[in-house]
Structures are given as structure tokens and as C-alpha cells.
Short mmCIF file of C-alpha atoms and ligand atoms in Angstrom, two decimals:
data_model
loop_
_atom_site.label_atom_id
_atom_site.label_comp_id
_atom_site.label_asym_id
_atom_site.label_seq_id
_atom_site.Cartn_x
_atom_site.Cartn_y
_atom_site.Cartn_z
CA UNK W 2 17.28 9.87 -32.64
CA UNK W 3 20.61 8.17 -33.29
CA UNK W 4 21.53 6.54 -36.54
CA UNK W 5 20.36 9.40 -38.59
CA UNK W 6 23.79 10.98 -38.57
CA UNK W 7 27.69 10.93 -38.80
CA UNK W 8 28.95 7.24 -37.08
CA UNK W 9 31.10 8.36 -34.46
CA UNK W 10 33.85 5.64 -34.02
CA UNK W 11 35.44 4.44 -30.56
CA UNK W 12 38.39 3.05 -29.05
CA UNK W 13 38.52 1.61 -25.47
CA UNK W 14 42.58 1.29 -24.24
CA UNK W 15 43.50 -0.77 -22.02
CA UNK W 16 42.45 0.62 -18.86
CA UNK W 17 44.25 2.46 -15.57
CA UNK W 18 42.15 0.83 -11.94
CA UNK W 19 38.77 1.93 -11.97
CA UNK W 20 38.08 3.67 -8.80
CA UNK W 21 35.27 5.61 -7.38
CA UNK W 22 31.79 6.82 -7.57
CA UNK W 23 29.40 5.62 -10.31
CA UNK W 24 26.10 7.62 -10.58
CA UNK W 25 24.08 6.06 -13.67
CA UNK W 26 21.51 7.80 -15.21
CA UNK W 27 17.62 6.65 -14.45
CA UNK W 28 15.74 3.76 -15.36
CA UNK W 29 15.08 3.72 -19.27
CA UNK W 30 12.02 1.46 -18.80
CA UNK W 31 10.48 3.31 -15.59
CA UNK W 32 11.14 6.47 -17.47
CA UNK W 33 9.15 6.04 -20.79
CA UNK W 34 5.90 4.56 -18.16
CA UNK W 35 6.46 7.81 -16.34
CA UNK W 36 5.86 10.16 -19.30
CA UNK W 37 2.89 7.93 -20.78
CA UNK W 38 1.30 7.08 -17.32
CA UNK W 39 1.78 10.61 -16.47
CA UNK W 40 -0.39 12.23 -19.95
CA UNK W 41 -3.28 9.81 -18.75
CA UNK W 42 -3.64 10.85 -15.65
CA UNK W 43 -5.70 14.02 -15.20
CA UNK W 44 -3.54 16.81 -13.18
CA UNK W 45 0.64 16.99 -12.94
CA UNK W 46 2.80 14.49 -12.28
CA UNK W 47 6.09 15.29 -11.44
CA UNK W 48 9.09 12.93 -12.07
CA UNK W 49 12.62 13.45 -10.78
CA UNK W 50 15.87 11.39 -11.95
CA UNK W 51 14.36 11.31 -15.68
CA UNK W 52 17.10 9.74 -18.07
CA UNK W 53 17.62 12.05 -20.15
CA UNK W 54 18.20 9.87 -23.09
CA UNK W 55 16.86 9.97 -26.88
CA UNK W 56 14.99 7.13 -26.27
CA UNK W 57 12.89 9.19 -23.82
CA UNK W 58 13.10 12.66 -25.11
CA UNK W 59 10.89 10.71 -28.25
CA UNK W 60 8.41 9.30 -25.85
CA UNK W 61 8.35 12.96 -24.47
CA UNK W 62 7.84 14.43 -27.52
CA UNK W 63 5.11 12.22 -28.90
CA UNK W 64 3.22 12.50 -25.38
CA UNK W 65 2.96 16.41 -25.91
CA UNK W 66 2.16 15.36 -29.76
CA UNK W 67 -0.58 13.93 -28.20
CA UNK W 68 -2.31 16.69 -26.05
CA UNK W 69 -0.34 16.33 -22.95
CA UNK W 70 2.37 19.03 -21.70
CA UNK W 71 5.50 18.10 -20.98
CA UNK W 72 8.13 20.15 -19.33
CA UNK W 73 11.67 19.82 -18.27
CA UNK W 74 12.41 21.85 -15.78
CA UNK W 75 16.20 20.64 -15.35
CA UNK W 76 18.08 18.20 -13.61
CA UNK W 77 16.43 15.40 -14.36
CA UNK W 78 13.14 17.63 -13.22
CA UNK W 79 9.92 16.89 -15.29
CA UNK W 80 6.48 17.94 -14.93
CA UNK W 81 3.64 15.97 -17.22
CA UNK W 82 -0.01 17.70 -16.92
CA UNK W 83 -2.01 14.79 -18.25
CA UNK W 84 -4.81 14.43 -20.53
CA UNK W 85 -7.05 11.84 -18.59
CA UNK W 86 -7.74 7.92 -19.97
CA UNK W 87 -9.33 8.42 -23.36
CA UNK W 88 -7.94 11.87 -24.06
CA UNK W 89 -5.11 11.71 -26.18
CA UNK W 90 -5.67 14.34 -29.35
CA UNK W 91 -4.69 12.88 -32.89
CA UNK W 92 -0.95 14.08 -33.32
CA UNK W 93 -0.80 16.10 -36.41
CA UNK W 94 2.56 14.03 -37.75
CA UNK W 95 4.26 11.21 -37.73
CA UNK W 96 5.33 10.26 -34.73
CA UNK W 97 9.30 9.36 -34.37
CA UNK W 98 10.64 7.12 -31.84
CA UNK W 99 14.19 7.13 -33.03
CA UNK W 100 16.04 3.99 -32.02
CA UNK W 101 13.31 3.00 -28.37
CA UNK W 102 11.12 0.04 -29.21
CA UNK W 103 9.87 0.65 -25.92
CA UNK W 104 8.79 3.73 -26.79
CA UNK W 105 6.86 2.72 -30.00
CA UNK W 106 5.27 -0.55 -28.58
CA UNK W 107 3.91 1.25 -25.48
CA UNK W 108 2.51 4.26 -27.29
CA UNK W 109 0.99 2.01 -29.43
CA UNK W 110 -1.11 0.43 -26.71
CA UNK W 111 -1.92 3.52 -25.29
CA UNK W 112 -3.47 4.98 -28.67
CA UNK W 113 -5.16 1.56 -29.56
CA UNK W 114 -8.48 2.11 -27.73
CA UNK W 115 -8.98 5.82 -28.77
CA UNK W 116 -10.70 7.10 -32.07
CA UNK W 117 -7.51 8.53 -33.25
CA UNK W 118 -4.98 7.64 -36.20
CA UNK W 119 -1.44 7.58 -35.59
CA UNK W 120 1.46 7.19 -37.79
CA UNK W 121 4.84 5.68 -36.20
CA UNK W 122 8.22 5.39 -37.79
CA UNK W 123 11.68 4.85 -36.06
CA UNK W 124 15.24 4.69 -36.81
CA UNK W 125 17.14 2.16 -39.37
CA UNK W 126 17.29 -0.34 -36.24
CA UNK W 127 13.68 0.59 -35.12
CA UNK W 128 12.01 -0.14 -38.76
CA UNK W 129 13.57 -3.76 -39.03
CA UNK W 130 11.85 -4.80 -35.62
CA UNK W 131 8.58 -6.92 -35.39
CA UNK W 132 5.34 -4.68 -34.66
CA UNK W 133 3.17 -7.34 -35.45
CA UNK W 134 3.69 -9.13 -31.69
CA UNK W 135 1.86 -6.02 -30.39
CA UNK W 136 -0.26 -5.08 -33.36
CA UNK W 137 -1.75 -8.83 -32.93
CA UNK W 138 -3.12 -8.51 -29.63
CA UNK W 139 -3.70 -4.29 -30.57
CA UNK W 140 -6.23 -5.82 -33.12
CA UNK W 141 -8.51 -8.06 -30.92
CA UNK W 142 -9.20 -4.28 -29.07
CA UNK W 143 -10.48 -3.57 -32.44
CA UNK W 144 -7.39 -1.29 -33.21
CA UNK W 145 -6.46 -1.58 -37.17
CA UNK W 146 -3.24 -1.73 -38.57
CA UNK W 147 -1.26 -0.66 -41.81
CA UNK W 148 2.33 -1.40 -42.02
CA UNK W 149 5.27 -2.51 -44.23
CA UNK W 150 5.48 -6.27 -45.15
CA UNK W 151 6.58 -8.48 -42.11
CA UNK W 152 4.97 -5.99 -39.55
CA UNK W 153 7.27 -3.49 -39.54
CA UNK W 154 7.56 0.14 -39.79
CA UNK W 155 6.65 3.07 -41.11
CA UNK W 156 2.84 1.44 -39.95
CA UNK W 157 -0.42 3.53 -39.26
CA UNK W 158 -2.79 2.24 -36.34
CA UNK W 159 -6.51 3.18 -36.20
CA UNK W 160 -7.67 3.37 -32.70
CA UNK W 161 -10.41 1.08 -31.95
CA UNK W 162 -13.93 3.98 -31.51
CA UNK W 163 -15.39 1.70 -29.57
CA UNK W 164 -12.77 -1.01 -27.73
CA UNK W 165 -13.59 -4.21 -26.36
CA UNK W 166 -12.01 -5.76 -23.59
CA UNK W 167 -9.57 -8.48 -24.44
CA UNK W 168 -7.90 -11.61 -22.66
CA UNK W 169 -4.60 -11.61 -24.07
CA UNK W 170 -1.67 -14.88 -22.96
CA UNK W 171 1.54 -13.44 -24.18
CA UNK W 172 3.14 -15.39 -26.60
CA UNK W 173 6.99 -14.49 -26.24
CA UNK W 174 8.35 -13.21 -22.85
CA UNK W 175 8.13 -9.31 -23.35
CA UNK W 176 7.52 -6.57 -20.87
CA UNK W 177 6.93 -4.44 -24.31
CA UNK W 178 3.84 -6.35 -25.33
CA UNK W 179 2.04 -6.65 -21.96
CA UNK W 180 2.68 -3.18 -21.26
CA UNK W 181 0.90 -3.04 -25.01
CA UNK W 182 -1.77 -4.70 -24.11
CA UNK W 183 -2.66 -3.44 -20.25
CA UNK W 184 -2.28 0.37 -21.36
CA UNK W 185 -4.67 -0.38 -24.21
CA UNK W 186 -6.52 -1.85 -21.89
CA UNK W 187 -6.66 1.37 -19.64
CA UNK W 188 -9.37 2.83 -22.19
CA UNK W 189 -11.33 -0.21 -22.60
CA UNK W 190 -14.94 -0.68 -20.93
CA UNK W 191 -14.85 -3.78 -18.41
CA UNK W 192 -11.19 -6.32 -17.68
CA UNK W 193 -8.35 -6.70 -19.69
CA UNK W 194 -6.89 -9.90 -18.85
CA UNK W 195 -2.65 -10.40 -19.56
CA UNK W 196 -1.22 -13.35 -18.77
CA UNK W 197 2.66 -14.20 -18.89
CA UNK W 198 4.09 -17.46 -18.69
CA UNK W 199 7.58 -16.46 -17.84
CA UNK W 200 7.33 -13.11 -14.98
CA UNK W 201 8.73 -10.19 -17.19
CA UNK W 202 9.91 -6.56 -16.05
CA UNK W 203 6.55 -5.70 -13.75
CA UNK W 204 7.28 -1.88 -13.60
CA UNK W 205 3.76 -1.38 -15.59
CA UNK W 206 1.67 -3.17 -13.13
CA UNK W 207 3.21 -1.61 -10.17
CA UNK W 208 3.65 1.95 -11.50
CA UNK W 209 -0.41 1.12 -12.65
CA UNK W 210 -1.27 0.80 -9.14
CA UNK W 211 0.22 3.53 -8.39
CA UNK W 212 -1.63 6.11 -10.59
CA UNK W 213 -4.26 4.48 -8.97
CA UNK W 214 -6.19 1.98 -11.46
CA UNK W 215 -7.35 -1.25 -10.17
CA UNK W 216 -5.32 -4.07 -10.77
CA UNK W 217 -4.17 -7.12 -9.66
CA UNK W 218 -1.72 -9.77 -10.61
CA UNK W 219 -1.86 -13.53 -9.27
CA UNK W 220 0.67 -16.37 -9.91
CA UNK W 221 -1.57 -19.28 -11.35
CA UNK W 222 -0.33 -23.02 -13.19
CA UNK W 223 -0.69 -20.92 -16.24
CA UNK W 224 1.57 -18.24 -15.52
CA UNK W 225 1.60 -14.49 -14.13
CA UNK W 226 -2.07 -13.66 -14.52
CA UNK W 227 -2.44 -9.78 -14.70
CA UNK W 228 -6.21 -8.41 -14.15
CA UNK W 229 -6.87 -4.29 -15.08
CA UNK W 230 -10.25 -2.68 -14.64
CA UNK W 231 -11.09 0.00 -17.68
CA UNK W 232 -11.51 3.57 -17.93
CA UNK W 233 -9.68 4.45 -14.43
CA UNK W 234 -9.19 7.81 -13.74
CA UNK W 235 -5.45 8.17 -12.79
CA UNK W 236 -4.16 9.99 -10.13
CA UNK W 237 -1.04 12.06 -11.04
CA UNK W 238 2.10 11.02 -8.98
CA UNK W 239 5.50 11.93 -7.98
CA UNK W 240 8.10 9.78 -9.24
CA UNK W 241 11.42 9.71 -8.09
CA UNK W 242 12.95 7.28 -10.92
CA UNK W 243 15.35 4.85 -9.20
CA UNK W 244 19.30 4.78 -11.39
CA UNK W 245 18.81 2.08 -14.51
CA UNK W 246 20.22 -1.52 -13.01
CA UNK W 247 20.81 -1.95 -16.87
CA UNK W 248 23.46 1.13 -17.20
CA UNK W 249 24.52 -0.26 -14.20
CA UNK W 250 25.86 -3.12 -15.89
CA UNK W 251 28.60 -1.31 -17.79
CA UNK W 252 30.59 0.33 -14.71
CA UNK W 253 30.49 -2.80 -12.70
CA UNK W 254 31.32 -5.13 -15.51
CA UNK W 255 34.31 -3.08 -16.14
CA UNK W 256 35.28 -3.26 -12.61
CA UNK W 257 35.34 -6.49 -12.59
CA UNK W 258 37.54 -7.11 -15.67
CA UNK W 259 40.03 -4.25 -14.97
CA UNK W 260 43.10 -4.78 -12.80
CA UNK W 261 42.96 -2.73 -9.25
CA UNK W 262 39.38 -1.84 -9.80
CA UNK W 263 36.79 -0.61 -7.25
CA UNK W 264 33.54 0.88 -8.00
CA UNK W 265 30.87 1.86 -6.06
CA UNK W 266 27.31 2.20 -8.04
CA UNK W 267 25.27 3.60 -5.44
CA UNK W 268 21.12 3.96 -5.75
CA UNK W 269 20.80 1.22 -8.19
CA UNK W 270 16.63 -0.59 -8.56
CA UNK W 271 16.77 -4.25 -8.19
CA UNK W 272 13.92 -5.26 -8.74
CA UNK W 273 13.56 -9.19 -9.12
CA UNK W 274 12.54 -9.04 -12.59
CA UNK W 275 15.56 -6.98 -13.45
CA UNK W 276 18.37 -7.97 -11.25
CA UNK W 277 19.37 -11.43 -12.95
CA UNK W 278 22.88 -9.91 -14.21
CA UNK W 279 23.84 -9.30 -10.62
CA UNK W 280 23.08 -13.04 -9.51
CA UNK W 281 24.79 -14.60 -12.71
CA UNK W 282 28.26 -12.22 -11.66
CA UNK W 283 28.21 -13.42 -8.20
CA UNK W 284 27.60 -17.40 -9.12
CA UNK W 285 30.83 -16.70 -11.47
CA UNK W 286 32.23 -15.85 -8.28
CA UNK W 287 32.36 -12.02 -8.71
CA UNK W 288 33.43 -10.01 -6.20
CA UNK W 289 30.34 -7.87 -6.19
CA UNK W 290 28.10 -6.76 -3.07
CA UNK W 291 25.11 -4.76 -2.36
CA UNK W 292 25.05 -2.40 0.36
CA UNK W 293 22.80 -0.19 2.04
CA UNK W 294 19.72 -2.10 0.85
CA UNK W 295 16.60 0.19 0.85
CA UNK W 296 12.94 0.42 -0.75
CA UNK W 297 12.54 3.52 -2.62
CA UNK W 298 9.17 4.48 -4.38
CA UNK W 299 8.08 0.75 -3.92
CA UNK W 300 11.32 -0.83 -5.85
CA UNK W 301 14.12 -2.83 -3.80
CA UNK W 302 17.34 -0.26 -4.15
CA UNK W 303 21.24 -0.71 -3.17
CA UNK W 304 24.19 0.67 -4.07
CA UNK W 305 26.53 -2.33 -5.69
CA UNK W 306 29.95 -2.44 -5.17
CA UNK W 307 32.46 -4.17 -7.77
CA UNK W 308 35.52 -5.06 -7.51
CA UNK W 309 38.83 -6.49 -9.78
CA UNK W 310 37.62 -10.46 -10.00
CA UNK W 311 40.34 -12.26 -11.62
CA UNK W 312 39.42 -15.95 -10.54
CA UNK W 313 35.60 -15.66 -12.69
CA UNK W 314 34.31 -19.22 -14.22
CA UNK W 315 32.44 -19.54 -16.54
CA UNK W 316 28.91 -21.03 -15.83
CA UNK W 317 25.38 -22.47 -17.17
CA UNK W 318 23.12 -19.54 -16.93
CA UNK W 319 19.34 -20.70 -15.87
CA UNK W 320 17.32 -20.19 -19.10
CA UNK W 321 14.53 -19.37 -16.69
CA UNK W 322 16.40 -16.28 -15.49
CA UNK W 323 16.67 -14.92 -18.92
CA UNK W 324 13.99 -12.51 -18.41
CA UNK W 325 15.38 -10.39 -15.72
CA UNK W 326 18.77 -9.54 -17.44
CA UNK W 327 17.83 -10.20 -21.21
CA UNK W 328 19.63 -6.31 -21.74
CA UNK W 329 22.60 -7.76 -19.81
CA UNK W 330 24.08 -10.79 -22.02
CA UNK W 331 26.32 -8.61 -24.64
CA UNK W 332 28.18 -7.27 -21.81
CA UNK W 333 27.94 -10.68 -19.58
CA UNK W 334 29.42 -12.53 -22.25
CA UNK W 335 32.20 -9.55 -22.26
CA UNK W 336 32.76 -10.33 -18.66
CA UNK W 337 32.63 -14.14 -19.91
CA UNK W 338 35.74 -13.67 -22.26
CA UNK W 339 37.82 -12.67 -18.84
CA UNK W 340 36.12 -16.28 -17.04
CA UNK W 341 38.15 -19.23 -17.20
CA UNK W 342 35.72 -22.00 -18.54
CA UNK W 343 32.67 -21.96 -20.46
CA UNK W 344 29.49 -19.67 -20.25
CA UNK W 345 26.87 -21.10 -21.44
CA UNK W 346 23.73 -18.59 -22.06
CA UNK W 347 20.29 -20.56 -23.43
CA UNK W 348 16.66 -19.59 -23.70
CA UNK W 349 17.96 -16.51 -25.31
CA UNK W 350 16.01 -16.28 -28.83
CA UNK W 351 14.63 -13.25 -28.01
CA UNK W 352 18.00 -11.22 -28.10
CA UNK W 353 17.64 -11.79 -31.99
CA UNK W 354 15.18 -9.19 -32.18
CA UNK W 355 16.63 -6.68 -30.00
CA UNK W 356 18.04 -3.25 -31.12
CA UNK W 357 20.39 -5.37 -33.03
CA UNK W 358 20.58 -9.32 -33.45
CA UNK W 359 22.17 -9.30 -30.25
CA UNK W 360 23.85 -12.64 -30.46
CA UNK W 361 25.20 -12.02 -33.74
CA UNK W 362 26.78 -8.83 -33.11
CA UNK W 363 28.32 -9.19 -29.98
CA UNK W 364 29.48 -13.09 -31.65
CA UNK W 365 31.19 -11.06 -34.66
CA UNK W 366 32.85 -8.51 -32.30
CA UNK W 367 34.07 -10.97 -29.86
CA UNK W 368 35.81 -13.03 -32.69
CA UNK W 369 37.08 -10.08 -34.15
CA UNK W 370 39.00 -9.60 -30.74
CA UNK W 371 40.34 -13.75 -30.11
CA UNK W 372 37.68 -14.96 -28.27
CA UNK W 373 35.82 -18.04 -29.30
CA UNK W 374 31.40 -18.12 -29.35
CA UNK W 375 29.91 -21.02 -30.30
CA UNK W 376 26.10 -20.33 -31.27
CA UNK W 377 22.21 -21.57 -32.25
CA UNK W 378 19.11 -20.10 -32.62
CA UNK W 379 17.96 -19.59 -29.04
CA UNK W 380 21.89 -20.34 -27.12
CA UNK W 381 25.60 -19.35 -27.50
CA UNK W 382 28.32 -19.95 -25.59
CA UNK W 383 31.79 -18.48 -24.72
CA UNK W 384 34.80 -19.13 -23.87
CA UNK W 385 36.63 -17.55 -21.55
CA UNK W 386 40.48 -16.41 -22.15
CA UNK W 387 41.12 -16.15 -18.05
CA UNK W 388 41.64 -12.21 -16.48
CA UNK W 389 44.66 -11.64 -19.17
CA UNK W 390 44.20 -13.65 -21.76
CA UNK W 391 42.00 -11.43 -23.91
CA UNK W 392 44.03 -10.19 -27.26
CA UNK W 393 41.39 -7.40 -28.20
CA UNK W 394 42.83 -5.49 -31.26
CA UNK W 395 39.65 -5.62 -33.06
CA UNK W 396 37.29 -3.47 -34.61
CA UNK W 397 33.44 -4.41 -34.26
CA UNK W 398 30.06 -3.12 -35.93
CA UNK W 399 27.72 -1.68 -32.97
CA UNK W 400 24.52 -2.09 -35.24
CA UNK W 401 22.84 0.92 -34.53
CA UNK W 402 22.78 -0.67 -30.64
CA UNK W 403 23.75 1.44 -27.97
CA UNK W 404 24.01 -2.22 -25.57
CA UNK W 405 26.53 -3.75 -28.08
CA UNK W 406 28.83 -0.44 -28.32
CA UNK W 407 29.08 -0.12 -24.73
CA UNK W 408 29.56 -3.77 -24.10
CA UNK W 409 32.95 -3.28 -26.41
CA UNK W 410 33.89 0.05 -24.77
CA UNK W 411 33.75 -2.49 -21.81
CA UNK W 412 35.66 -5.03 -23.43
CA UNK W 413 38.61 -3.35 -23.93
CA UNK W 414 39.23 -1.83 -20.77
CA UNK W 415 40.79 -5.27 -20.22
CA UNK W 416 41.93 -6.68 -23.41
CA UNK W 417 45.77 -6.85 -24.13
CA UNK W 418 45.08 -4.80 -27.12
CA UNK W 419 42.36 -1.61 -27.55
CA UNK W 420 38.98 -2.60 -29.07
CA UNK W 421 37.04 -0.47 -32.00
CA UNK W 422 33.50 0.41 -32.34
CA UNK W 423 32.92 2.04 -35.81
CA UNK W 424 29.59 3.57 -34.14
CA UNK W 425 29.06 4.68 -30.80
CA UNK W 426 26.72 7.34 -30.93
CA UNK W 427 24.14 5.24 -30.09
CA UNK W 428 25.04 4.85 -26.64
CA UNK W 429 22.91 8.21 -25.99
CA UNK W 430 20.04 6.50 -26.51
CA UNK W 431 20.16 5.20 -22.90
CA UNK W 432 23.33 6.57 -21.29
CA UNK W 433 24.04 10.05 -22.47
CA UNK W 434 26.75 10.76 -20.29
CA UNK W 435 28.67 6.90 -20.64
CA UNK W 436 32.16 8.26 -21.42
CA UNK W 437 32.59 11.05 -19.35
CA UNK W 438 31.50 8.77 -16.30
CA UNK W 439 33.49 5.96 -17.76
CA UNK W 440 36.38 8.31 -17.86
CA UNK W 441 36.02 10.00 -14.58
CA UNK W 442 36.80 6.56 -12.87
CA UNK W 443 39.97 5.93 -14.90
CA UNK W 444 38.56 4.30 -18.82
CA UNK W 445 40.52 5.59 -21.68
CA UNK W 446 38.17 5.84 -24.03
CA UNK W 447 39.18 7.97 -27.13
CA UNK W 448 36.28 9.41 -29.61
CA UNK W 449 37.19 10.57 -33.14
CA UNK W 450 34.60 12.32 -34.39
C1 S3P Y 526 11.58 -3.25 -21.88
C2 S3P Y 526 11.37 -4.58 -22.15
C3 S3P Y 526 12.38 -5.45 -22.76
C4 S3P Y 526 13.76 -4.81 -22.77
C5 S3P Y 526 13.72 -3.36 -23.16
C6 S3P Y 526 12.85 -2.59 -22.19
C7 S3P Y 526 10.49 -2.48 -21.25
O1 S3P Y 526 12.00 -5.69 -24.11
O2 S3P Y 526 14.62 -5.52 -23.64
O3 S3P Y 526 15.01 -2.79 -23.16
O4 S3P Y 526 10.74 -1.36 -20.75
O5 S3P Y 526 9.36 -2.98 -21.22
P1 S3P Y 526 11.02 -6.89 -24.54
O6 S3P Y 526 9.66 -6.56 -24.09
O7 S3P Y 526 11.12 -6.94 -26.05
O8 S3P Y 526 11.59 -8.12 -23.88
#
């Protein structure tokens, strides 16, 4: 868990070329649906390329809370020997899932449809988020629900005995809450019916398939509509988890921004509902290519290559692409501060209730370094200085956000001046090992404990 103990402040210098090899950790999102798909099935799955972060390790931890075992066996090496649909035990305490509101939202599905009582709590960040878009649709299973005021945590769900099927249209866009909903619906007699208006993150309905449950998903007028047959049994699997496109961000961003730079990211999942940052970089006229495209494990793959981009513009980013790189705008609007023009990002309302209030944080941060954000409810807007017109010299809050302390580190590997985080040990929620790779291809990043 991070934001339980000593900040850990940051500077990011001014940058030497960043050249070389950039292996990211594993998908965050694939990760956590590894674990929890893997304690439902009945036998071992066994997952390579695992990240390792603390967002994980507490999905980890509350799976074996819940009956199944988990074991790391190195490396990036995990075994899960699963409990079957319907046979996760009552944990005997709270269970803690630090900083991930993946974590919490999808366990919660999965324990929704069992007769069992579980109590969730989270970090500082964690207990300010809304529950109630996944205890809502939790409920119609018959799931019941005690939390703080506004639907947040510390809460206590009561698994539904006896679950009913439910047909469920999401009302934001969030991977979180149909994942919420189709896991819940794993242990329910009969169809569970999801359906998305805007296509989110699929990793649940493929990875679904995979362990074997019948699904299917068909693009209607209405939307994305996703159809799951109860009470399954699931098929263990072996995962090899493709590297996170979202870590992937930060080395190419930084390429792009720092003079001399050239980066190769190799083994990176683009999946269409993820890859939207990638798309956005080139129409700004990045110099950024994927090569050696591949399918691995049933996701698109390539290794990107970045490279120094000093003639960026800014541009209007389709609202209808926010989906696939909503993790992605802090450190695209980074990237916009070294554009010439204006980038203007709408349909964004959801970064509000990220880790942090994503707009807000990354706004305060980028003014405390010289750059200019104009900003509403659901938009903002930046202006780009050009490739060396960014002063830097500021310091800026992280908000317990692992996204917006990175996306600074970032930052001032190309400003004039260095750029402060006052926290950056949340970055091992989802990229444990961000400075040393950072470092290795030529960041100065300088940690004072
Ligand atoms: C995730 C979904 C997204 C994303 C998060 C991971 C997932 O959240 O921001 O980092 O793995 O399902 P929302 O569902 O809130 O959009």
C-alpha cells in the first residue's frame, strides 16, 4: 500500500539523450483479472510477466484471503490454484486494497453473488473514490451494501445467497464497473447482460473466454452489448501477461520531449481499447513507430520506438477516443507543454475521479512549472511552450497518484529548470522499478528520502 508512509520527494533534471532498451513491467489491468479469474477457476493457473506492483500484490493477497492459493514463484512467475465459481471462503479481515480501485471494484463483483460478508478499505486516495457506481448495479444481484456517506470506503458488502441475474447499461464509461458487474455475474443462475455505450478496456471479456465461460459481445445502436452465461466452470490457463501500454507511456513520452532521444519499448499490448495515447502522439506528429507487430496470447503486441520530436502541435483530441488512453492524459498533456499550439483534451470528466482529480493535479503542477491550462468540468486545454520553451522549476503535489508523479518525473526531463514531486512513492503502485529504468536510459532523477 502506498500513502501509509514517509512521502518520498523527487526531482527530475534536465535530462542527458535517452537511449536504449525499455522493458516495462506487465499489464496492471490484465494482471489483477489474472489473479481473480485464476481463484475461480478450479485447478492452477499459471501467469508469467505478473507486475509486481502494490496494486497487485493486494489483489493477491485478498484472493488467498479468500480460499485460493497464491504463489510467487519469482520472476514475474505466479501460480493461482483456484477455488471454482461460487467458492470463495469469507476472509477473516478486512480486506486492503491500498491505493488499486481496480482491485476493490473487481473483487467486489466477484464476492457479490456468494453468501459471504466482506469488509474493504483502501488507502487515503482509495477511501475518497465513488463505490456506489459498482455497489448500484452490485445491489440489483441482491448484494447489500454498508458504507461511509457518499459511497465510499471503509464499506461492508453482503453477498447476495441466492443471486439473480441482472441486465445492467453502464452508466459512465468504466472497464471497472462492467468487469463489476460480468464477474458478479459469473455466480449468477441464467445471463447477465452488460451493455456499454462507449467500448471500454475489453480485457475481461476476452480473458472470460478464455477461462472458458460462455460469452459473447455484439456491437448494437445501443452500444457494446456483452452477454455471460452463469455458474461456468473455468478452466485454469496460462497467461503470459503482455508489458502495460500504460507504463509504456512514460519512457516514450520522455523520448519524445528529450533532446537526442531514442527508445525502443519492445513487447508492448495494443489493444484498440488501450492504444489511444499512441494515435494522439503520432497525429501531433510524433516521431513514434511500431515494429515487429505480433499477436501474443490473443492481444495485438509491438515494440514502439520513440524518438526526440521537436516540431509536436498541439491538437483536438477526439472525445470519443477518451476511453482507450483515459490513464494517458497527465503525461499527454506533459508532452503537450513541449507542442507548439493548443491541445485540446474533452470528454474527460471521468479523470476527476481517478486516483487523484486528475485534471486538477496535473493543472496545479503544470502552472507551478510556466505552462498555461485552461479548464471545465469534463475539458482542459494546454498550451504548448514549443521543444525548449518549458521553464520547469516547480514543485507539484502527486496526490497520492502514482500517474501524476511520473507524468512530472517526465516533465522535467525537458524543462529548462528541474521539476519537484513532494511524493513519489506512489509510483510502485504500478511501476516498481520506474527510476532505475528511467535512469538506465540516461533520466536524472534524484530521490531524497
Ligand atoms: C481499469 C479501468 C480504468 C482505468 C484503470 C484500470 C481496469 O478505470 O482507469 O486504471 O483495469 O478495468 P475506470 O473503469 O474507472 O475507467
Amino acid at each position: 500500500m502506498s500513502g501509509h508512509g514517509t512521502p518520498i520527494p523527487m526531482t527530475s533534471h534536465r535530462a542527458d539523450p535517452l537511449t536504449g532498451i525499455a522493458e516495462v513491467p506487465g499489464d496492471k489491468s490484465i494482471s489483477h483479472r489474472s489473479l481473480i479469474l485464476g481463484a475461480l477457476a478450479v485447478g492452477e493457473t499459471k501467469i508469467s510477466g505478473l507486475l509486481e506492483g502494490e496494486d497487485v500484490l493486494d489483489t493477491a493477497k485478498a484472493m488467498q484471503a479468500m480460499g485460493a492459493e497464491v504463489i510467487n514463484h519469482g520472476g514475474g512467475n505466479w501460480s493461482v490454484h483456484g477455488v471454482g465459481v461460487g467458492g470463495l471462503a469469507e476472509p477473516d479481515h478486512v480486506i486492503d486494497c491500498g491505493n488499486s480501485g481496480t482491485g476493490v471494484r473487481l473483487i467486489m463483483g466477484v464476492m457479490a453473488t456468494s453468501p459471504i460478508t466482506v469488509t474493504f478499505t483502501g488507502d487515503a486516495s482509495l477511501n475518497k473514490r465513488p463505490m456506489a457506481r459498482v455497489t448500484d448495479p452490485l445491489a440489483l444481484f441482491g448484494a447489500q451494501t454498508v458504507g461511509r456517506s457518499g459511497g465510499r470506503l471503509p464499506m461492508t458488502i453482503v453477498g447476495a445467497a441466492e443471486p439473480t441475474p441482472v441486465s445492467y447499461t453502464v452508466p459512465v464509461p468504466s472497464a471497472q464497473v462492467k468487469s463489476a458487474v460480468l464477474l458478479a455475474g459469473l455466480n449468477a443462475p441464467g445471463q447477465t447482460v452488460v451493455i456499454e455505450k462507449e467500448a471500454t478496456r475489453d480485457h475481461s471479456e476476452r480473458m472470460l473466454a478464455g477461462f472458458g465461460a460462455e460469452i459473447t459481445v455484439e456491437d448494437t445502436d445501443e452500444g457494446r452489448v456483452i452477454t455471460l452465461t452463469g455458474q461456468p466452470e473455468l478452466k485454469p490457463q496460462v497467461i503470459a501477461v503482455p508489458r502495460d501500454p500504460s507504463s509504456a507511456a512514460f519512457p516514450v513520452c520522455a523520448a519524445l520531449i528529450t533532446r537526442g532521444s531514442d527508445v525502443l519499448v519492445p513487447g508492448i499490448g495494443l489493444n484498440p481499447t488501450r492504444a489511444g495515447l499512441f494515435t494522439t502522439l503520432q497525429d501531433m506528429g510524433a516521431d513514434l513507430t511500431f515494429e515487429n507487430m505480433r499477436e501474443e496470447g490473443g492481444e495485438p503486441v509491438a515494440d514502439l520506438r520513440a524518438r526526440y520530436s521537436p516540431d509536436m502541435k498541439g491538437i483536438d483530441v477526439p472525445p470519443e477516443r477518451a476511453a482507450s488512453m483515459i490513464d494517458e492524459y497527465p503525461v499527454l498533456s506533459v508532452v503537450a507543454s513541449f507542442a507548439t499550439g493548443k491541445t485540446m483534451m474533452t470528454g474527460v470528466k471521468e479523470l476527476r475521479v481517478k486516483e487523484s482529480d486528475r485534471i486538477d493535479a496535473m493543472a496545479r503542477g503544470l502552472r507551478a512549472n510556466g505552462v498555461m491550462i485552461e479548464e471545465g468540468d469534463d475539458w482542459w486545454a494546454v498550451t504548448g511552450l514549443g521543444p525548449d520553451g518549458v521553464p520547469g522549476g516547480g514543485t507539484c503535489e502527486s496526490f497520492l497518484d502514482h500517474r501524476i508523479a511520473m507524468s512530472f518525473m517526465v516533465m522535467g526531463m525537458g524543462t529548462q529548470k528541474p521539476v519537484t514531486v513532494d511524493d513519489g512513492a506512489p509510483i510502485a503502485t504500478s511501476f516498481p522499478i520506474f527510476t532505475p529504468l528511467m535512469t538506465g536510459l540516461g533520466a536524472r532523477l534524484e530521490t531524497s528520502a
